[in-house]
């Protein structure tokens, strides 16, 4: 198989082979000598770039003494590595907890997310996460605490080592997940996060009507060394797409979303919409807090209001 650009499934294959090699205690150089290969050939294989045949893969795995089950899985990944896209079937039925997705999030230099129905996952507070998890038809009640904890941990990637752009529909912010108290704290959290210089939150207002993003939410992850990856998920499946033609389609969709999103200023600024009640006019940081207090009853505690973008409600 000729060498190619690294792909998602190719990297998954490479990671599996790397783990098998590490268990042998052999260095990549020594293994290359045993196989009669150049060391660069193994490096390309581990990076998901191909450059080997199925027979050579089997020979390498034989030296690693992999089990029949592991060998079958890795060979299957190798054969898929030249395809456009990769559909994964999570064993626990929870797409956003797939190891492949989480690892790609960590390696991305920029993440752009479009979320039409809920607050984006990495921006969700634990209480919000729990309610969303409890409502899932594919997660058993006994598994809710563990899945909630795992999902909440994903928020740690908001650490300034990468850039984030979140497109969120107005309806996603108006949806009272977990009731008024959880909802208000979730919106207050968005305001606190929005002042970070590496986070941009753009709102698609209901007044935009029909727009390019109505087909569903998605993630776009850009990397220093790999081609851009588009990630989509259903209730119990997830799909990785990294061919140039598909990535261009989603890039165009993001440009259309940017065109209808409310104006944003410099990175880190959050510009919520003005409340839809006629005659109500509020400043940008106060807008979301005003929406919360008008829709959810009692005002936010002063301590929360003071931390919402540095502006008192």
XYZ file of N, CA and C in Angstrom, residues 88-310:
669
model
N -17.560 4.502 13.713
C -17.223 3.715 14.900
C -18.486 3.304 15.639
N -18.436 2.105 16.227
C -19.544 1.570 16.995
C -19.086 1.422 18.447
N -19.314 2.426 19.279
C -18.843 2.365 20.670
C -19.416 1.159 21.410
N -18.564 0.464 22.149
C -19.018 -0.712 22.892
C -20.065 -0.358 23.944
N -19.911 0.838 24.559
C -20.873 1.224 25.594
C -21.988 2.100 25.049
N -21.969 2.337 23.713
C -23.026 3.116 23.101
C -22.977 4.603 23.407
N -21.846 5.107 23.889
C -21.731 6.524 24.228
C -20.705 7.169 23.304
N -21.135 7.755 22.174
C -20.203 8.263 21.160
C -19.163 9.241 21.672
N -19.589 10.248 22.488
C -18.609 11.269 22.862
C -17.601 10.794 23.899
N -17.718 9.537 24.341
C -16.708 8.981 25.237
C -15.766 8.027 24.509
N -15.858 7.996 23.170
C -14.960 7.170 22.375
C -13.518 7.663 22.545
N -12.636 6.734 22.850
C -11.228 7.070 23.087
C -10.641 7.851 21.906
N -10.968 7.447 20.699
C -10.422 8.100 19.500
C -10.783 9.575 19.472
N -12.033 9.887 19.764
C -12.494 11.273 19.749
C -11.787 12.102 20.817
N -11.699 11.566 22.021
C -11.075 12.295 23.122
C -9.601 12.568 22.835
N -8.911 11.585 22.274
C -7.495 11.764 21.946
C -7.305 12.828 20.872
N -8.214 12.874 19.904
C -8.108 13.896 18.859
C -8.405 15.286 19.422
N -9.342 15.376 20.345
C -9.603 16.658 21.014
C -8.324 17.181 21.672
N -7.617 16.302 22.350
C -6.412 16.705 23.074
C -5.302 17.180 22.141
N -5.246 16.610 20.933
C -4.164 16.935 20.002
C -4.495 18.103 19.085
N -5.747 18.533 19.070
C -6.159 19.603 18.165
C -5.560 20.945 18.573
N -5.262 21.783 17.589
C -4.812 23.143 17.875
C -5.989 24.117 17.850
N -7.077 23.694 17.191
C -8.276 24.528 17.135
C -9.496 23.629 17.010
N -10.531 23.933 17.786
C -11.777 23.180 17.732
C -12.917 24.142 17.450
N -13.698 23.835 16.422
C -14.854 24.643 16.066
C -16.080 23.740 16.190
N -17.052 24.145 16.983
C -18.227 23.317 17.221
C -19.500 24.062 16.857
N -20.443 23.349 16.270
C -21.778 23.891 15.998
C -22.774 23.055 16.794
N -23.508 23.712 17.678
C -24.445 23.022 18.557
C -25.828 23.667 18.454
N -26.756 23.025 17.760
C -28.071 23.628 17.553
C -29.086 23.380 18.667
N -28.867 22.367 19.514
C -29.904 21.997 20.483
C -29.477 22.072 21.943
N -28.180 21.889 22.232
C -27.683 21.907 23.606
C -26.437 22.778 23.699
N -26.085 23.171 24.904
C -24.793 23.816 25.136
C -23.714 22.816 24.729
N -22.671 23.235 24.002
C -21.604 22.307 23.597
C -21.032 21.542 24.786
N -20.694 20.267 24.566
C -20.286 19.364 25.637
C -19.214 19.895 26.563
N -18.134 20.451 26.013
C -17.033 20.885 26.872
C -17.358 22.148 27.653
N -18.486 22.795 27.334
C -18.904 23.987 28.063
C -19.982 23.679 29.105
N -20.405 22.420 29.185
C -21.478 22.057 30.107
C -20.963 21.918 31.538
N -21.722 22.449 32.497
C -21.383 22.249 33.905
C -21.820 20.835 34.308
N -21.251 20.261 35.373
C -21.571 18.883 35.753
C -23.065 18.613 35.945
N -23.797 19.568 36.535
C -25.224 19.360 36.767
C -25.985 19.261 35.448
N -25.576 20.057 34.487
C -26.176 20.021 33.152
C -25.844 18.693 32.469
N -24.587 18.289 32.590
C -24.140 17.019 32.010
C -24.969 15.854 32.550
N -25.215 15.876 33.846
C -25.952 14.769 34.459
C -27.368 14.661 33.899
N -28.034 15.790 33.751
C -29.401 15.765 33.219
C -29.409 15.256 31.779
N -28.459 15.723 30.981
C -28.362 15.267 29.588
C -28.099 13.761 29.544
N -27.212 13.294 30.401
C -26.866 11.872 30.437
C -28.054 11.026 30.868
N -28.775 11.488 31.880
C -29.952 10.755 32.358
C -31.021 10.619 31.282
N -31.094 11.587 30.377
C -32.120 11.575 29.333
C -31.755 10.687 28.149
N -30.511 10.209 28.101
C -30.083 9.390 26.966
C -30.764 8.024 26.971
N -31.289 7.581 25.827
C -31.930 6.269 25.754
C -30.944 5.102 25.648
N -29.642 5.402 25.504
C -28.661 4.327 25.335
C -27.773 4.140 26.566
N -27.991 4.928 27.617
C -27.178 4.824 28.824
C -28.033 4.276 29.962
N -27.590 3.164 30.532
C -28.316 2.551 31.642
C -28.216 3.430 32.890
N -29.246 3.367 33.717
C -29.293 4.197 34.925
C -28.064 3.990 35.810
N -27.616 2.742 35.931
C -26.453 2.446 36.785
C -25.171 3.069 36.249
N -25.140 3.363 34.933
C -23.933 3.910 34.314
C -23.914 5.431 34.306
N -25.021 6.075 34.664
C -25.117 7.531 34.582
C -24.020 8.243 35.378
N -23.753 7.875 36.653
C -22.700 8.592 37.404
C -21.334 8.522 36.730
N -20.950 7.335 36.246
C -19.627 7.179 35.622
C -19.530 7.967 34.321
N -20.580 7.903 33.500
C -20.569 8.618 32.225
C -20.593 10.129 32.464
N -21.370 10.568 33.445
C -21.416 11.991 33.788
C -20.033 12.489 34.200
N -19.353 11.718 35.026
C -18.011 12.103 35.479
C -17.041 12.166 34.312
N -17.108 11.165 33.427
C -16.200 11.128 32.272
C -16.456 12.296 31.334
N -17.717 12.618 31.110
C -18.044 13.736 30.227
C -17.599 15.067 30.835
N -17.761 15.207 32.133
C -17.387 16.449 32.803
C -15.881 16.691 32.730
N -15.103 15.617 32.768
C -13.640 15.733 32.715
C -13.172 16.344 31.400
N -13.960 16.162 30.343
C -13.571 16.719 29.036
C -13.380 18.222 29.076
N -14.015 18.893 30.023
C -13.901 20.350 30.116
C -12.468 20.790 30.398
N -11.623 19.874 30.835
C -10.234 20.220 31.139
C -9.447 20.651 29.908
N -9.945 20.333 28.708
C -9.197 20.759 27.519
C -9.307 22.265 27.303
N -10.192 22.936 28.048
C -10.309 24.397 27.961
C -9.195 25.042 28.784
N -7.958 24.801 28.360
C -6.827 25.227 29.176
C -5.907 26.226 28.488
N -6.310 26.735 27.347
C -5.499 27.747 26.683
C -4.448 27.211 25.740
N -4.345 25.888 25.593
C -3.358 25.320 24.673
C -3.912 25.188 23.255
N -5.164 25.532 23.073
C -5.794 25.493 21.752
C -6.870 26.562 21.678
N -7.305 26.883 20.471
C -8.358 27.870 20.265
C -9.714 27.181 20.117
N -10.762 27.847 20.586
C -12.123 27.312 20.484
C -13.055 28.351 19.878
N -13.890 27.882 18.950
C -14.975 28.707 18.435
C -16.242 27.876 18.550
N -17.223 28.389 19.286
C -18.482 27.678 19.488
C -19.619 28.453 18.836
N -20.309 27.812 17.904
C -21.537 28.372 17.348
C -22.697 27.674 18.055
N -23.544 28.446 18.696
C -24.633 27.887 19.484
C -25.940 28.572 19.092
N -26.979 27.776 18.847
C -28.265 28.369 18.493
C -28.943 28.944 19.736
N -29.667 30.020 19.537
C -30.411 30.648 20.636
C -31.288 29.641 21.371
N -31.942 28.725 20.639
C -32.820 27.750 21.271
C -32.064 26.852 22.249
N -30.792 26.557 21.937
C -29.983 25.718 22.831
C -29.774 26.407 24.179
N -29.672 27.732 24.153
C -29.465 28.477 25.389
C -30.771 28.717 26.134
N -31.874 28.726 25.433
C -33.177 28.934 26.076
C -33.730 27.637 26.668
N -33.216 26.499 26.231
C -33.726 25.222 26.724
C -33.342 25.037 28.193
N -34.319 24.914 29.071
C -34.051 24.793 30.502
C -33.720 23.347 30.868
N -32.488 22.982 30.659
C -32.008 21.650 31.031
C -31.778 21.617 32.539
N -32.490 20.743 33.228
C -32.310 20.616 34.671
C -33.078 21.612 35.503
N -33.930 22.415 34.894
C -34.710 23.378 35.658
C -34.029 24.729 35.756
N -34.724 25.730 36.306
C -34.228 27.114 36.337
C -32.864 27.297 37.003
N -32.629 26.631 38.132
C -31.374 26.842 38.852
C -30.172 26.345 38.056
N -30.272 25.123 37.525
C -29.181 24.568 36.709
C -29.002 25.412 35.457
N -30.111 25.807 34.867
C -30.068 26.599 33.633
C -29.357 27.930 33.859
N -29.718 28.626 34.927
C -29.090 29.918 35.203
C -27.597 29.760 35.452
N -27.213 28.735 36.216
C -25.793 28.542 36.491
C -25.032 28.157 35.222
N -25.683 27.401 34.338
C -25.037 27.038 33.068
C -24.780 28.291 32.223
N -25.744 29.174 32.140
C -25.557 30.398 31.361
C -24.511 31.301 32.014
N -24.505 31.352 33.344
C -23.480 32.133 34.037
C -22.092 31.566 33.754
N -21.992 30.242 33.684
C -20.710 29.594 33.366
C -20.240 29.989 31.968
N -21.166 30.051 31.011
C -20.797 30.469 29.657
C -20.219 31.874 29.666
N -20.799 32.750 30.441
C -20.287 34.108 30.525
C -18.894 34.141 31.141
N -18.679 33.331 32.165
C -17.343 33.290 32.794
C -16.296 32.754 31.820
N -16.656 31.704 31.085
C -15.710 31.114 30.133
C -15.435 32.063 28.969
N -16.440 32.841 28.595
C -16.328 33.672 27.394
C -15.266 34.755 27.485
N -14.810 35.099 28.695
C -13.795 36.134 28.816
C -12.388 35.591 28.553
N -12.264 34.292 28.402
C -10.951 33.714 28.098
C -10.563 34.064 26.663
N -9.331 34.451 26.478
C -8.899 34.953 25.174
C -8.912 33.901 24.074
N -8.920 32.619 24.460
C -8.867 31.554 23.465
C -10.246 30.951 23.183
N -11.302 31.575 23.709
C -12.661 31.070 23.516
C -13.520 32.137 22.852
N -14.218 31.756 21.793
C -15.169 32.639 21.126
C -16.507 31.918 21.054
N -17.560 32.553 21.553
C -18.903 31.966 21.519
C -19.782 32.841 20.639
N -20.305 32.249 19.560
C -21.139 32.980 18.600
C -22.561 32.427 18.640
N -23.524 33.299 18.748
C -24.921 32.896 18.862
C -25.626 33.014 17.511
N -26.333 31.941 17.125
C -27.195 31.984 15.944
C -28.593 32.338 16.452
N -29.084 33.529 16.164
C -30.383 33.946 16.714
C -31.543 33.249 16.022
N -32.640 33.095 16.747
C -33.839 32.488 16.163
C -34.317 33.288 14.968
N -34.061 34.581 14.998
C -34.504 35.444 13.907
C -33.799 35.138 12.590
N -32.707 34.361 12.649
C -32.001 33.989 11.410
C -32.847 33.061 10.551
N -33.819 32.379 11.180
C -34.680 31.466 10.425
C -33.908 30.281 9.881
N -34.234 29.862 8.659
C -33.535 28.756 8.007
C -32.089 29.149 7.740
N -31.168 28.217 8.029
C -29.751 28.524 7.821
C -29.005 27.248 7.455
N -27.717 27.360 7.197
C -26.926 26.237 6.678
C -26.702 25.130 7.697
N -26.907 25.412 8.984
C -26.599 24.419 10.004
C -27.764 23.578 10.469
N -28.893 23.644 9.781
C -30.081 22.933 10.256
C -29.990 21.417 10.087
N -28.994 20.920 9.397
C -28.860 19.466 9.217
C -28.313 18.777 10.465
N -27.794 19.549 11.434
C -27.310 18.942 12.673
C -25.964 19.486 13.124
N -25.622 19.180 14.368
C -24.380 19.672 14.934
C -23.165 18.868 14.501
N -21.990 19.463 14.679
C -20.743 18.783 14.313
C -19.557 19.480 14.962
N -18.430 18.780 14.959
C -17.147 19.280 15.451
C -16.185 19.341 14.275
N -15.368 20.377 14.228
C -14.257 20.432 13.283
C -12.989 20.617 14.094
N -12.039 19.697 13.924
C -10.788 19.756 14.681
C -9.610 19.942 13.721
N -8.828 20.982 13.991
C -7.640 21.274 13.182
C -6.393 20.915 13.982
N -5.387 20.372 13.290
C -4.201 19.849 13.957
C -2.920 20.453 13.379
N -1.850 20.475 14.176
C -0.570 20.979 13.669
C 0.013 20.107 12.563
N -0.183 18.770 12.660
C 0.476 17.848 11.730
C -0.486 17.022 10.889
N -1.759 16.901 11.302
C -2.706 16.041 10.603
C -3.691 16.871 9.790
N -4.328 16.249 8.806
C -5.410 16.936 8.096
C -6.575 17.210 9.046
N -7.372 18.199 8.722
C -8.540 18.546 9.530
C -9.529 17.382 9.586
N -10.171 17.211 10.743
C -11.132 16.121 10.951
C -12.488 16.702 11.320
N -13.544 16.182 10.680
C -14.920 16.515 11.041
C -15.481 15.341 11.837
N -16.124 15.649 12.957
C -16.675 14.606 13.821
C -18.174 14.806 13.980
N -18.940 13.732 13.760
C -20.392 13.749 13.947
C -20.784 12.559 14.802
N -21.903 12.689 15.510
C -22.362 11.559 16.310
C -23.882 11.430 16.287
N -24.332 10.191 16.432
C -25.745 9.900 16.603
C -25.920 9.410 18.032
N -27.049 8.812 18.345
C -27.268 8.331 19.708
C -26.249 7.278 20.124
N -25.866 6.390 19.187
C -24.956 5.296 19.568
C -23.879 5.008 18.526
N -23.617 5.969 17.650
C -22.580 5.815 16.630
C -21.826 7.126 16.498
N -20.602 7.065 15.973
C -19.872 8.292 15.684
C -19.122 8.140 14.369
N -18.946 9.250 13.685
C -18.354 9.245 12.355
C -17.244 10.276 12.276
N -16.075 9.831 11.801
C -14.931 10.711 11.569
C -14.758 10.875 10.059
N -14.629 12.112 9.620
C -14.453 12.407 8.198
C -13.231 13.302 8.035
N -12.316 12.896 7.153
C -11.121 13.720 6.979
C -10.691 13.876 5.525
N -11.554 13.495 4.578
C -11.195 13.726 3.183
C -11.440 15.197 2.853
N -10.618 15.739 1.970
C -10.622 17.179 1.680
C -11.978 17.676 1.182
N -12.655 16.878 0.358
C -13.935 17.299 -0.209
C -14.988 17.500 0.879
N -15.063 16.547 1.817
C -16.043 16.654 2.901
C -15.700 17.790 3.847
N -14.423 17.920 4.181
C -14.005 18.996 5.082
C -14.372 20.353 4.483
N -14.247 20.486 3.177
C -14.590 21.748 2.507
C -16.073 22.065 2.671
N -16.931 21.039 2.593
C -18.372 21.229 2.764
C -18.673 21.803 4.153
N -18.035 21.228 5.177
C -18.286 21.699 6.538
C -17.653 23.059 6.792
N -16.541 23.326 6.147
C -15.924 24.638 6.248
C -16.847 25.703 5.650
N -17.474 25.372 4.534
C -18.434 26.288 3.912
C -19.634 26.512 4.830
N -20.091 25.437 5.471
C -21.211 25.555 6.405
C -20.870 26.515 7.546
N -19.644 26.409 8.068
C -19.222 27.298 9.152
C -19.186 28.756 8.693
N -18.774 28.974 7.466
C -18.754 30.348 6.940
C -20.159 30.913 6.848
N -21.118 30.071 6.470
C -22.513 30.516 6.410
C -23.051 30.792 7.814
N -22.670 29.962 8.787
C -23.093 30.198 10.166
C -22.515 31.512 10.686
N -21.253 31.761 10.363
C -20.611 33.003 10.800
C -21.331 34.214 10.224
N -21.870 34.045 9.019
C -22.546 35.166 8.362
C -23.859 35.543 9.038
N -24.520 34.570 9.695
C -25.806 34.859 10.343
C -25.672 34.982 11.859
N -24.494 34.641 12.391
C -24.283 34.753 13.843
C -24.240 36.216 14.243
N -24.604 36.487 15.492
C -24.522 37.849 15.983
C -23.068 38.292 16.001
N -22.860 39.577 15.851
C -21.517 40.119 15.765
C -20.691 39.769 16.990
N -19.429 39.419 16.762
C -18.506 39.195 17.881
C -17.330 40.137 17.733
N -16.745 40.470 18.875
C -15.595 41.356 18.842
C -14.320 40.565 18.900
N -13.404 40.985 19.725
C -12.133 40.302 19.838
C -12.326 38.968 20.533
N -11.369 38.019 20.385
C -11.479 36.722 21.058
C -11.705 36.901 22.549
N -12.568 36.048 23.095
C -12.849 36.118 24.516
C -14.086 36.926 24.844
N -14.611 37.696 23.859
C -15.821 38.455 24.117
C -17.041 37.623 23.772
N -18.066 37.755 24.585
C -19.300 36.991 24.394
C -20.405 37.993 24.109
N -21.058 37.876 22.978
C -22.082 38.833 22.596
C -23.430 38.155 22.466
N -24.134 37.963 23.567
C -25.444 37.358 23.473
C -26.441 38.292 22.800
N -27.565 37.731 22.362
C -28.594 38.519 21.721
C -29.347 39.327 22.766
N -30.026 40.374 22.311
C -30.914 41.089 23.220
C -32.160 40.252 23.428
N -32.764 40.277 24.613
C -33.979 39.509 24.852
C -35.034 39.847 23.816
N -35.875 38.873 23.500
C -36.834 39.046 22.424
C -38.045 39.868 22.844
N -38.198 40.149 24.143
C -39.330 40.952 24.587
C -39.223 42.346 23.979
N -40.289 42.845 23.344
C -40.246 44.169 22.713
C -39.850 45.249 23.709
N -39.017 46.146 23.266
C -38.662 47.286 24.095
C -37.550 47.060 25.090
N -37.046 45.818 25.181
C -35.979 45.544 26.139
C -34.631 45.750 25.470
N -33.807 46.604 26.026
C -32.481 46.849 25.472
C -31.462 46.721 26.590
N -30.442 45.886 26.387
C -29.422 45.696 27.407
C -28.061 45.635 26.749
N -27.013 45.883 27.526
C -25.662 45.800 26.984
C -25.278 44.355 26.766
N -24.186 44.114 26.020
C -23.859 42.764 25.576
C -23.666 41.757 26.708
N -22.855 42.064 27.714
C -22.645 41.084 28.786
C -23.861 40.968 29.689
N -24.632 42.027 29.808
C -25.817 41.975 30.652
C -26.973 41.243 29.964
N -26.899 41.113 28.644
C -28.023 40.560 27.894
C -28.406 39.167 28.363
N -27.418 38.289 28.487
C -27.722 36.919 28.871
C -28.195 36.843 30.321
N -27.579 37.631 31.199
C -28.001 37.645 32.590
C -29.430 38.152 32.705
N -29.769 39.181 31.916
C -31.133 39.696 31.914
C -32.105 38.637 31.438
N -31.700 37.914 30.398
C -32.548 36.835 29.886
C -32.806 35.813 30.985
N -31.748 35.441 31.707
C -31.877 34.443 32.767
C -32.857 34.911 33.834
N -32.689 36.135 34.309
C -33.524 36.606 35.412
C -34.957 36.820 34.982
N -35.172 37.210 33.736
C -36.537 37.424 33.259
C -37.256 36.101 33.054
N -36.538 35.082 32.569
C -37.178 33.808 32.231
C -37.256 32.862 33.426
N -36.292 32.955 34.344
C -36.187 31.937 35.388
C -36.630 32.386 36.769
N -37.166 33.568 36.871
C -37.700 33.973 38.166
C -36.708 34.779 38.965
N -36.277 34.308 40.153
C -35.389 35.080 41.027
C -34.079 35.427 40.345
N -33.513 36.539 40.755
C -32.256 36.980 40.154
C -31.108 36.073 40.551
N -30.055 36.130 39.726
C -28.827 35.422 40.075
C -28.262 36.011 41.365
N -27.617 35.182 42.178
C -26.937 35.716 43.359
C -25.917 36.752 42.935
N -25.692 37.757 43.746
C -24.743 38.811 43.381
C -23.356 38.250 43.124
N -22.967 37.201 43.857
C -21.639 36.615 43.657
C -21.504 36.052 42.266
N -22.584 35.409 41.751
C -22.555 34.868 40.399
C -22.565 35.988 39.391
N -23.398 37.021 39.658
C -23.508 38.118 38.711
C -22.188 38.827 38.545
N -21.447 38.984 39.632
C -20.180 39.713 39.542
C -19.156 38.983 38.706
N -19.274 37.655 38.611
C -18.284 36.887 37.852
C -18.689 36.653 36.419
N -19.870 37.110 36.031
C -20.353 36.891 34.664
C -19.724 37.898 33.723
N -18.528 37.559 33.237
C -17.863 38.453 32.298
C -17.372 39.717 32.959
N -17.333 39.710 34.298
C -16.841 40.896 34.970
C -17.873 42.006 35.033
